[in-house]
Tab-separated table of C-alpha atoms in Angstrom:
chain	number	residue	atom	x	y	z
A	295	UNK	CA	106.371	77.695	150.945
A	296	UNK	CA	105.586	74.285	152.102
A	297	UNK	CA	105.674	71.211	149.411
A	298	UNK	CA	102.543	70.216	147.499
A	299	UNK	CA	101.274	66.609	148.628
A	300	UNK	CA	99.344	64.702	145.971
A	301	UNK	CA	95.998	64.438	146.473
A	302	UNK	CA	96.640	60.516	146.889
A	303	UNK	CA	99.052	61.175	149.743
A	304	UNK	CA	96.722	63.313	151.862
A	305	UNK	CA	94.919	60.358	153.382
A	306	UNK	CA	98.746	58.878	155.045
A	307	UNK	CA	99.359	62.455	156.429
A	308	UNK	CA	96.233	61.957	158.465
A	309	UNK	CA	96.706	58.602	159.630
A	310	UNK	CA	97.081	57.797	163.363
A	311	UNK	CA	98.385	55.555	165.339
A	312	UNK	CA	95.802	52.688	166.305
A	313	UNK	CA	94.127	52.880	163.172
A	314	UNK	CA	94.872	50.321	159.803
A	315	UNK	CA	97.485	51.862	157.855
A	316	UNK	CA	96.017	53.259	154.347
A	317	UNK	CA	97.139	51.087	151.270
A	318	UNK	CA	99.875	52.584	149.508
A	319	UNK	CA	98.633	55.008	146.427
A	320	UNK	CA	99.156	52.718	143.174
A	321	UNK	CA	102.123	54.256	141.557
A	322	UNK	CA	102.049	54.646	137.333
A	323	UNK	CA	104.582	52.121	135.769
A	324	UNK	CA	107.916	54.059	134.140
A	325	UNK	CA	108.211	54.795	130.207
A	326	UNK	CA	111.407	54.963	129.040
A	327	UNK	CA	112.058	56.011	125.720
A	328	UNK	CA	114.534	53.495	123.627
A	329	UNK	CA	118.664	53.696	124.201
A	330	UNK	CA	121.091	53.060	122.853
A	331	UNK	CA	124.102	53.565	124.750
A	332	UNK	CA	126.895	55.405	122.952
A	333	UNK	CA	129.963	53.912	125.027
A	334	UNK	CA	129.307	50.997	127.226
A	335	UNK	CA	132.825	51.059	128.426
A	336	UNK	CA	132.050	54.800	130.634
A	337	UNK	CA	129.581	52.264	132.454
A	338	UNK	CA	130.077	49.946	135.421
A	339	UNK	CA	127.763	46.452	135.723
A	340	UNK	CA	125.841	45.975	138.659
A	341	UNK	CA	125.587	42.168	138.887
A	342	UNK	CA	121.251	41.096	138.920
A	343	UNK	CA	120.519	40.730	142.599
A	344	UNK	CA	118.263	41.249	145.727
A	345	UNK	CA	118.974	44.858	147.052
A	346	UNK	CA	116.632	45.594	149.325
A	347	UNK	CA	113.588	44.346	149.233
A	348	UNK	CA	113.453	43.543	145.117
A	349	UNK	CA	114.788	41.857	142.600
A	350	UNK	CA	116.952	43.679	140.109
A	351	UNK	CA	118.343	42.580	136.436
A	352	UNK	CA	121.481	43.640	135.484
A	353	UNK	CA	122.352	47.539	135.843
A	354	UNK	CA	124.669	49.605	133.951
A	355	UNK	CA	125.609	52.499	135.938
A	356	UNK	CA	126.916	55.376	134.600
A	357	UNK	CA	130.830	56.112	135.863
A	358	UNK	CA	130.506	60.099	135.844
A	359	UNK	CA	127.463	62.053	135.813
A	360	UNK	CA	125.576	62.837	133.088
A	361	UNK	CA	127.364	64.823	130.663
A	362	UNK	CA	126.249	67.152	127.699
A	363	UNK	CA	126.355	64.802	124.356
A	364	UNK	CA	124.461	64.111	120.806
A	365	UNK	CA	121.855	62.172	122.981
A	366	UNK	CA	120.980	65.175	125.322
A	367	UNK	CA	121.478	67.542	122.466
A	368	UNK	CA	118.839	65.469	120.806
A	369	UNK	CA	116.533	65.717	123.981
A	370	UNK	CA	116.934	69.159	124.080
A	371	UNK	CA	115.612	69.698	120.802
A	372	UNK	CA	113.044	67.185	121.284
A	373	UNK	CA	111.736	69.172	124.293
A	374	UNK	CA	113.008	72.557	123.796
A	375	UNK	CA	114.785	72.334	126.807
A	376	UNK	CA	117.882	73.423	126.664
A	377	UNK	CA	120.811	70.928	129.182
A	378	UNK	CA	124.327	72.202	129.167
A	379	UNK	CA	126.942	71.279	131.112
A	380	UNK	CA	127.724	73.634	134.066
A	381	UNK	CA	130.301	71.617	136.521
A	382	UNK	CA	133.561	70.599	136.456
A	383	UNK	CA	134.909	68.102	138.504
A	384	UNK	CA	138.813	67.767	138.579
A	385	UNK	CA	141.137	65.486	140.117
A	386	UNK	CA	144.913	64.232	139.466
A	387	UNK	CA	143.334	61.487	137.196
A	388	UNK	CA	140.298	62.794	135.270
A	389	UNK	CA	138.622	66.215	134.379
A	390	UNK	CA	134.976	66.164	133.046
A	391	UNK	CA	131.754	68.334	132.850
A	392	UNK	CA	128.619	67.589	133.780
A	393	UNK	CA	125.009	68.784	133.571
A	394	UNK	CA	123.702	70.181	136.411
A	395	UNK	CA	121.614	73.526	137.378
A	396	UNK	CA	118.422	70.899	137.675
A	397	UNK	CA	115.755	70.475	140.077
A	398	UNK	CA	115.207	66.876	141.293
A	399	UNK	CA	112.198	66.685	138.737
A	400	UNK	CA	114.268	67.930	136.276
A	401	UNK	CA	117.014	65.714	136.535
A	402	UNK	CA	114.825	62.459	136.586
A	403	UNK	CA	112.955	63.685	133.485
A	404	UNK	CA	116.239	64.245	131.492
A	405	UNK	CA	117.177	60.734	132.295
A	406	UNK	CA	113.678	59.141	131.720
A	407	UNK	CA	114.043	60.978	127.940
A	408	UNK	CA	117.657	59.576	127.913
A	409	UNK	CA	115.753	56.078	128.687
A	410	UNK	CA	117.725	56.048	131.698
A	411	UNK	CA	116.315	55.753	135.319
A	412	UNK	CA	118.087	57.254	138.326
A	413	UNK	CA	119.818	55.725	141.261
A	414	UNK	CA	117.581	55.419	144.364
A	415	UNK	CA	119.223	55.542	147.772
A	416	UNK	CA	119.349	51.397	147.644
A	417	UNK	CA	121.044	51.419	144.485
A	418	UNK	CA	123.235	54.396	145.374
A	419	UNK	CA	124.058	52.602	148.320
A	420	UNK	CA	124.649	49.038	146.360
A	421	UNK	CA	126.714	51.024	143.868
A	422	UNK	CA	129.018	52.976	146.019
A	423	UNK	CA	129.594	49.348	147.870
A	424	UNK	CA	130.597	47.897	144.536
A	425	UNK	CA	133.309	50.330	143.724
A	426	UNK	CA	134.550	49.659	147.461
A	427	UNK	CA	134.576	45.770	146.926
A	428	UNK	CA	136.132	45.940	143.668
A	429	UNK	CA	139.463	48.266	144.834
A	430	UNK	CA	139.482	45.603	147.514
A	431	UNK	CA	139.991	42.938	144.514
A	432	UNK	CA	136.384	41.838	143.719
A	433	UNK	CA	136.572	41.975	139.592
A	434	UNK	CA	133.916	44.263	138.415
A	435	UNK	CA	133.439	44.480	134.585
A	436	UNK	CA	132.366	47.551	132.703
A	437	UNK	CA	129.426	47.917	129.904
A	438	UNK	CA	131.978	46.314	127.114
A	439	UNK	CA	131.723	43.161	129.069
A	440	UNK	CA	135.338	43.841	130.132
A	441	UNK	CA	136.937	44.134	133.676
A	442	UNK	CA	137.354	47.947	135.000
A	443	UNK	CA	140.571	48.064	136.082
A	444	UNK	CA	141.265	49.054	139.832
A	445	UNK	CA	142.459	52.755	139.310
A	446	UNK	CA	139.298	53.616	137.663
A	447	UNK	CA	137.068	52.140	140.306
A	448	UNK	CA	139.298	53.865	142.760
A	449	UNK	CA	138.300	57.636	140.573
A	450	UNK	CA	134.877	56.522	140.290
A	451	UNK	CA	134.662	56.282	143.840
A	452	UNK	CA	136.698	59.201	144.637
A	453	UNK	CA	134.738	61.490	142.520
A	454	UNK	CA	131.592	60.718	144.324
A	455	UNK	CA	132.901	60.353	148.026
A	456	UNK	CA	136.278	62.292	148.564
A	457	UNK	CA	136.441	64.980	150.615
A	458	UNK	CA	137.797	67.715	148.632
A	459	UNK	CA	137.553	70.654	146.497
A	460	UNK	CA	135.344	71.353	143.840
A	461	UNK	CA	131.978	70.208	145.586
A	462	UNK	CA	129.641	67.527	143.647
A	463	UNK	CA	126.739	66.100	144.263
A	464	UNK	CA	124.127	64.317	142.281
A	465	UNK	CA	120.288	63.465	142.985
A	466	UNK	CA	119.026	60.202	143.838
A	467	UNK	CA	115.036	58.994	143.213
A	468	UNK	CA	113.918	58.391	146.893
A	469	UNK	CA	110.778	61.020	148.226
A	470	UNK	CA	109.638	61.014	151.698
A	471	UNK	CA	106.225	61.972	152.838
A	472	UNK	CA	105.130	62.868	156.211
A	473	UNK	CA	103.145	59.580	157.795
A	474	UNK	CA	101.749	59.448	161.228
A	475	UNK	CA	104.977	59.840	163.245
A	476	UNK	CA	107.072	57.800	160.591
A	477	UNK	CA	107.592	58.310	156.646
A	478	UNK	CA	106.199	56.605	153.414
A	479	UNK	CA	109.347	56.296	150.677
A	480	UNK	CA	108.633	56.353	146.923
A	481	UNK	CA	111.277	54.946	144.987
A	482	UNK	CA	111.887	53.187	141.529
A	483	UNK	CA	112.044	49.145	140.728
A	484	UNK	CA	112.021	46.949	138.408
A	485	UNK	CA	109.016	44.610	137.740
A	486	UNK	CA	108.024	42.901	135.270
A	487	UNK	CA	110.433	43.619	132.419
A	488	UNK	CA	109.497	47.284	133.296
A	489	UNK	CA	110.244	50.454	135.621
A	490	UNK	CA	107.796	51.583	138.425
A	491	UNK	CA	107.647	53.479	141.773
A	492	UNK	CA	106.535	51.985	145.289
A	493	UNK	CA	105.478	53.807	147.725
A	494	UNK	CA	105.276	51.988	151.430
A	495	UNK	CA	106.023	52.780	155.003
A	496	UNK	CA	109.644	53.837	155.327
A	497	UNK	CA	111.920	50.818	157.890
A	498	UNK	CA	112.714	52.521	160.963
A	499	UNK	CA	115.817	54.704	160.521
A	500	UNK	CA	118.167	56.977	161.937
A	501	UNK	CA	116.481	60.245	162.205
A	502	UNK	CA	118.618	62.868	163.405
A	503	UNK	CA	121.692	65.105	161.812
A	504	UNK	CA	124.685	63.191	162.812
A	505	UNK	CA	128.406	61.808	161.119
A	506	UNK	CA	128.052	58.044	160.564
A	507	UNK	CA	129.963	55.553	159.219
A	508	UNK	CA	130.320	54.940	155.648
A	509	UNK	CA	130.706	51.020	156.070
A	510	UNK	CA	127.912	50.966	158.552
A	511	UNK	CA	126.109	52.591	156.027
A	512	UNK	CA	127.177	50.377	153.372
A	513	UNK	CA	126.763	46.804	155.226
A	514	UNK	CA	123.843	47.728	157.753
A	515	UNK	CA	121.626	50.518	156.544
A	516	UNK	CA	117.557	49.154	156.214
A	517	UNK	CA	116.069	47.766	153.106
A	518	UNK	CA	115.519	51.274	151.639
A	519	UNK	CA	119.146	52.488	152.211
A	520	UNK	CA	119.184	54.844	154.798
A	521	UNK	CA	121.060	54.248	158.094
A	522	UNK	CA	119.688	52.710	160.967
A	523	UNK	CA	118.968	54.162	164.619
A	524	UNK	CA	121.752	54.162	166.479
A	525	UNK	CA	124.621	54.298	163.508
A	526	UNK	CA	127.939	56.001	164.453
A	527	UNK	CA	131.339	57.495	163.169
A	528	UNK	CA	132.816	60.306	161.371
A	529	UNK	CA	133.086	59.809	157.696
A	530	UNK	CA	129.949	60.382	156.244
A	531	UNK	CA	127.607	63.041	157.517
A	532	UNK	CA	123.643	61.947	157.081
A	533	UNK	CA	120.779	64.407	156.832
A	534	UNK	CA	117.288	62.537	157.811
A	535	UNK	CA	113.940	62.678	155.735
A	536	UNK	CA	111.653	65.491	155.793
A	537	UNK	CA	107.939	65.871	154.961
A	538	UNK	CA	108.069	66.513	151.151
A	539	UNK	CA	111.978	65.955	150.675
A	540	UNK	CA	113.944	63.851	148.170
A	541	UNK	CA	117.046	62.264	148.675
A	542	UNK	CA	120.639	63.038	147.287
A	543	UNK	CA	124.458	62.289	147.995
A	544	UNK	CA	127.383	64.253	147.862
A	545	UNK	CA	130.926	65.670	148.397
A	546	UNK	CA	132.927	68.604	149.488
A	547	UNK	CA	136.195	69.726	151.250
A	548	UNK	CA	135.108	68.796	155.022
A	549	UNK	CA	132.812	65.848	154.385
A	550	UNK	CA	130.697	63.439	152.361
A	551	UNK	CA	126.948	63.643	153.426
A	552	UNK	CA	124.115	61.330	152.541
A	553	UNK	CA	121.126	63.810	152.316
A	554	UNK	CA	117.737	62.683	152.817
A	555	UNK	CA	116.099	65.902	153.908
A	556	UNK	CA	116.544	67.951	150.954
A	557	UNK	CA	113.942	70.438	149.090
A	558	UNK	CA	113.197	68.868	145.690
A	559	UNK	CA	113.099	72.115	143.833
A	560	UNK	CA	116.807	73.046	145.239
A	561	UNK	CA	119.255	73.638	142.284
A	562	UNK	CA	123.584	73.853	141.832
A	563	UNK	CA	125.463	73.990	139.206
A	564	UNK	CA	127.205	71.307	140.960
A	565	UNK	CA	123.933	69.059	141.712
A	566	UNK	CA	123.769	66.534	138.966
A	567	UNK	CA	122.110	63.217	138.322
A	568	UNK	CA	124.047	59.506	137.149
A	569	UNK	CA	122.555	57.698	134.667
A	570	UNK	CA	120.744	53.753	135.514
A	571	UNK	CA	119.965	51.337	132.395
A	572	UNK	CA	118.711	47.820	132.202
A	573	UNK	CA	121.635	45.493	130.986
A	574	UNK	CA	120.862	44.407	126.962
A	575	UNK	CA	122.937	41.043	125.503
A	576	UNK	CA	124.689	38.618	126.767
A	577	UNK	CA	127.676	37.617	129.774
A	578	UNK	CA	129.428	38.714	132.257
């Protein structure tokens, strides 16, 4: 079955080349409910900053996926949904559960009730870059407003890029649509004191199945954080987008794979989601 396109999008499926490019449908602005969160310290600050082509405040980003808690619980009576956790994901260090057995809607839902957004492929891409600068010796501080020390940056990174046994994988809030010959990219940012999605005509990118390089990926992907034409290597296998597909990044035994192609209504119980808040109080 082939994806439903908004009505909105129909018109950038039809354009051709030669013709003015359609404006952009006007994306609704994000409501998040309040949050509180529970332990700052599980969280690692992403500084305020340009990524891409916005403006961001500072991020807390969550250091595991989400996990079954009070505040889910609480959600899940809310909604009558009912979240469990349905992954583990062990290593020397750490063992922990997470939620997963969620759609891509599903996931970004259960962190909108949470008040939480979700990592897009530029702030994946910023965040997986902060965890490698900080085991090289930048300090990085955690939610408390104190530094995370190096062996738990080196986990955090681990759990999301090491190639090893169990697989994990968590969804990230990028959707591609079919435009002309190229793409249009929907994605979260922030603006003015507030959450909303853009939708414009995705930077020219590398569009075939291929290994690339995670630093290449890291240091010279295009403003909406997928890698550029021409990217090589062997570290990190990429997946291009698809008409209809949402983005997500993962891990297994053989590889690590940044997957832009993927069908938004796929499902693991090994597919999760990482939770995204806006900073509260004062320094770092």
């Amino acid at each position: 079955m082939s994806p439903r396109i908004p009505r909105d999008l129909i018109k950038h499926l039809e354009w051709k080349p030669g013709q003015e490019p359609p404006t952009p449908p006007r994306e609704d602005p994000v409501h998040l409910s309040p949050t509180t969160i529970a332990n700052p310290a599980t969280y690692i600050l992403l500084p305020e900053g340009k990524y891409g082509k916005y403006d961001y405040p500072d991020l807390l980003i969550g250091m595991q996926r989400l996990s079954y808690n009070a505040e889910v619980e609480a959600v899940n009576t809310r909604k009558s949904w009912e979240w469990k956790n349905t992954a583990k994901d062990a290593a020397s260090a750490h063992t922990y559960d997470f939620i997963g057995n969620m759609n891509h809607q599903q996931a970004i839902e259960l962190n909108r009730e949470l008040g939480n957004i979700t990592l897009s492929t530029v702030l994946g891409r910023e965040f997986v870059k902060l965890l490698r600068e900080g085991i090289d010796g930048r300090i990085m501080y955690g939610g408390d407003r104190n530094p995370v020390v190096r062996e738990k940056l080196i986990e955090v990174y681990n759990d999301m890029t090491e190639k090893r046994d169990p697989w994990r994988s968590e969804w990230f809030d990028t959707k591609f649509t079919a435009r002309g010959e190229g793409f249009d990219v929907t994605y979260p940012i922030f603006k003015n004191d507030g959450w909303e999605y853009v939708t414009e005509e995705l930077e020219e990118h590398l569009k075939e199945k291929k290994c690339i390089n995670m630093n290449d990926w890291l240091l010279h992907s295009n403003l909406h954080g997928l890698p550029r034409p021409g990217s090589t290597g062997s570290d990190l296998y990429y997946w291009p987008p698809s008409n209809g597909s949402v983005a997500r990044f993962g891990a297994y035994s053989d590889w690590s794979r940044l997957g832009c192609g993927g069908y938004p209504a796929g499902r693991s119980a090994s597919l999760g989601v990482r939770a995204v808040a806006k900073k509260t109080g004062g320094a770092p």
